[in-house]
Amino acid sequence: MKKGRGFTLLELLVVVAIIGLLAAYVGPRYFSQIGKSETAAARAQIEALAKALDTYRLDSGHYPSSSQGLAALRERPAGEAKWSGPYLQKDVPADPWGKPYVYRTPGAKGDFDLISLGRDGAPGGSGDNTDIAY
């Protein structure tokens, strides 16, 4: 009977070192892509909310007030006779970081501001903490 040949400790250490080098190379690239996908998701959600707000304006003649907020896209605000919603199929989503979108009307640069404050939830920032605005 022949006895099977196993791996030596040196061979196992070489394999573990190679796996470690690959993880060190791929890991940072993978995690940087996650931040980019959250930012892209926030931009897509903001665009969808902006389209719903524009449809609301077409029906009622004005955007929801800041006090009515984005909830006016799902439920008729009190005293809104021309509301033809709901303008969203589901409830208003939180941003990809789990925080609510900021809605203000009138906006600083247009009819309304629609903003995700990024990962940190505070105005300003850079990288994943950058504000994403419409």
GROMACS .gro file of C-alpha atoms in nm:
model
  134
    1MET     CA    1   0.000   0.000   0.000
    2LYS     CA    2   0.128   0.345  -0.091
    3LYS     CA    3   0.107   0.623   0.159
    4GLY     CA    4  -0.041   0.953   0.015
    5ARG     CA    5   0.185   1.254   0.001
    6GLY     CA    6   0.048   1.558   0.191
    7PHE     CA    7   0.135   1.925   0.170
    8THR     CA    8   0.431   2.059   0.359
    9LEU     CA    9   0.401   2.349   0.599
   10LEU     CA   10   0.604   2.565   0.358
   11GLU     CA   11   0.363   2.496   0.071
   12LEU     CA   12   0.064   2.586   0.289
   13LEU     CA   13   0.229   2.911   0.401
   14VAL     CA   14   0.295   3.007   0.038
   15VAL     CA   15  -0.072   2.948  -0.052
   16VAL     CA   16  -0.191   3.150   0.250
   17ALA     CA   17   0.046   3.434   0.156
   18ILE     CA   18  -0.087   3.439  -0.202
   19ILE     CA   19  -0.447   3.448  -0.079
   20GLY     CA   20  -0.357   3.733   0.158
   21LEU     CA   21  -0.197   3.935  -0.123
   22LEU     CA   22  -0.503   3.886  -0.344
   23ALA     CA   23  -0.738   3.994  -0.062
   24ALA     CA   24  -0.523   4.301   0.007
   25TYR     CA   25  -0.542   4.398  -0.361
   26VAL     CA   26  -0.910   4.322  -0.427
   27GLY     CA   27  -1.061   4.431  -0.090
   28PRO     CA   28  -1.012   4.809  -0.121
   29ARG     CA   29  -1.136   4.807  -0.480
   30TYR     CA   30  -1.447   4.615  -0.378
   31PHE     CA   31  -1.533   4.846  -0.089
   32SER     CA   32  -1.479   5.159  -0.299
   33GLN     CA   33  -1.735   5.026  -0.547
   34ILE     CA   34  -1.993   4.989  -0.269
   35GLY     CA   35  -1.972   5.363  -0.197
   36LYS     CA   36  -2.015   5.442  -0.566
   37SER     CA   37  -2.323   5.220  -0.591
   38GLU     CA   38  -2.487   5.390  -0.290
   39THR     CA   39  -2.425   5.730  -0.449
   40ALA     CA   40  -2.569   5.609  -0.781
   41ALA     CA   41  -2.875   5.470  -0.600
   42ALA     CA   42  -2.928   5.804  -0.423
   43ARG     CA   43  -2.909   5.989  -0.754
   44ALA     CA   44  -3.161   5.750  -0.912
   45GLN     CA   45  -3.402   5.785  -0.619
   46ILE     CA   46  -3.375   6.164  -0.629
   47GLU     CA   47  -3.451   6.164  -1.002
   48ALA     CA   48  -3.759   5.945  -0.946
   49LEU     CA   49  -3.881   6.167  -0.662
   50ALA     CA   50  -3.825   6.480  -0.874
   51LYS     CA   51  -4.037   6.330  -1.154
   52ALA     CA   52  -4.314   6.251  -0.905
   53LEU     CA   53  -4.295   6.609  -0.773
   54ASP     CA   54  -4.322   6.743  -1.129
   55THR     CA   55  -4.632   6.527  -1.188
   56TYR     CA   56  -4.781   6.659  -0.863
   57ARG     CA   57  -4.720   7.015  -0.986
   58LEU     CA   58  -4.883   6.942  -1.322
   59ASP     CA   59  -5.198   6.820  -1.144
   60SER     CA   60  -5.223   7.076  -0.864
   61GLY     CA   61  -5.046   7.378  -1.014
   62HIS     CA   62  -4.779   7.395  -0.742
   63TYR     CA   63  -4.526   7.180  -0.560
   64PRO     CA   64  -4.607   7.047  -0.211
   65SER     CA   65  -4.511   7.288   0.064
   66SER     CA   66  -4.210   7.217   0.282
   67SER     CA   67  -4.445   7.136   0.570
   68GLN     CA   68  -4.639   6.885   0.356
   69GLY     CA   69  -4.311   6.735   0.243
   70LEU     CA   70  -4.269   6.429   0.027
   71ALA     CA   71  -4.557   6.256   0.208
   72ALA     CA   72  -4.787   6.457  -0.022
   73LEU     CA   73  -4.678   6.228  -0.303
   74ARG     CA   74  -4.853   5.932  -0.132
   75GLU     CA   75  -5.143   6.088   0.060
   76ARG     CA   76  -5.369   6.376  -0.034
   77PRO     CA   77  -5.280   6.688   0.165
   78ALA     CA   78  -5.569   6.859   0.342
   79GLY     CA   79  -5.743   7.109   0.116
   80GLU     CA   80  -5.576   6.990  -0.205
   81ALA     CA   81  -5.867   6.958  -0.450
   82LYS     CA   82  -5.668   6.882  -0.767
   83TRP     CA   83  -5.454   6.603  -0.618
   84SER     CA   84  -5.464   6.297  -0.848
   85GLY     CA   85  -5.214   6.073  -0.670
   86PRO     CA   86  -5.067   5.873  -0.532
   87TYR     CA   87  -4.761   5.974  -0.733
   88LEU     CA   88  -4.540   5.698  -0.592
   89GLN     CA   89  -4.623   5.327  -0.588
   90LYS     CA   90  -4.454   5.277  -0.249
   91ASP     CA   91  -4.380   5.495   0.051
   92VAL     CA   92  -4.109   5.759   0.014
   93PRO     CA   93  -3.782   5.569   0.056
   94ALA     CA   94  -3.498   5.665   0.285
   95ASP     CA   95  -3.168   5.737   0.112
   96PRO     CA   96  -2.924   5.444   0.072
   97TRP     CA   97  -2.773   5.529   0.412
   98GLY     CA   98  -3.112   5.504   0.587
   99LYS     CA   99  -3.169   5.877   0.634
  100PRO     CA  100  -3.466   6.078   0.503
  101TYR     CA  101  -3.430   6.302   0.200
  102VAL     CA  102  -3.440   6.677   0.266
  103TYR     CA  103  -3.717   6.854   0.072
  104ARG     CA  104  -3.755   7.234   0.068
  105THR     CA  105  -3.965   7.463  -0.142
  106PRO     CA  106  -3.885   7.716  -0.267
  107GLY     CA  107  -3.538   7.587  -0.333
  108ALA     CA  108  -3.209   7.773  -0.329
  109LYS     CA  109  -3.157   7.725  -0.704
  110GLY     CA  110  -3.502   7.636  -0.834
  111ASP     CA  111  -3.859   7.553  -0.743
  112PHE     CA  112  -3.750   7.297  -0.484
  113ASP     CA  113  -3.445   7.137  -0.326
  114LEU     CA  114  -3.424   6.760  -0.288
  115ILE     CA  115  -3.111   6.650  -0.105
  116SER     CA  116  -2.946   6.340   0.039
  117LEU     CA  117  -2.689   6.442   0.298
  118GLY     CA  118  -2.467   6.141   0.224
  119ARG     CA  119  -2.332   5.879   0.460
  120ASP     CA  120  -2.269   6.118   0.752
  121GLY     CA  121  -2.616   6.280   0.737
  122ALA     CA  122  -2.464   6.628   0.778
  123PRO     CA  123  -2.447   6.911   0.524
  124GLY     CA  124  -2.128   6.930   0.318
  125GLY     CA  125  -1.858   6.668   0.325
  126SER     CA  126  -1.651   6.483   0.070
  127GLY     CA  127  -1.633   6.130  -0.066
  128ASP     CA  128  -1.927   5.921   0.059
  129ASN     CA  129  -2.028   6.212   0.283
  130THR     CA  130  -2.090   6.448  -0.011
  131ASP     CA  131  -2.441   6.588  -0.041
  132ILE     CA  132  -2.636   6.471  -0.344
  133ALA     CA  133  -2.884   6.732  -0.461
  134TYR     CA  134  -3.138   6.786  -0.738
   0.00000   0.00000   0.00000
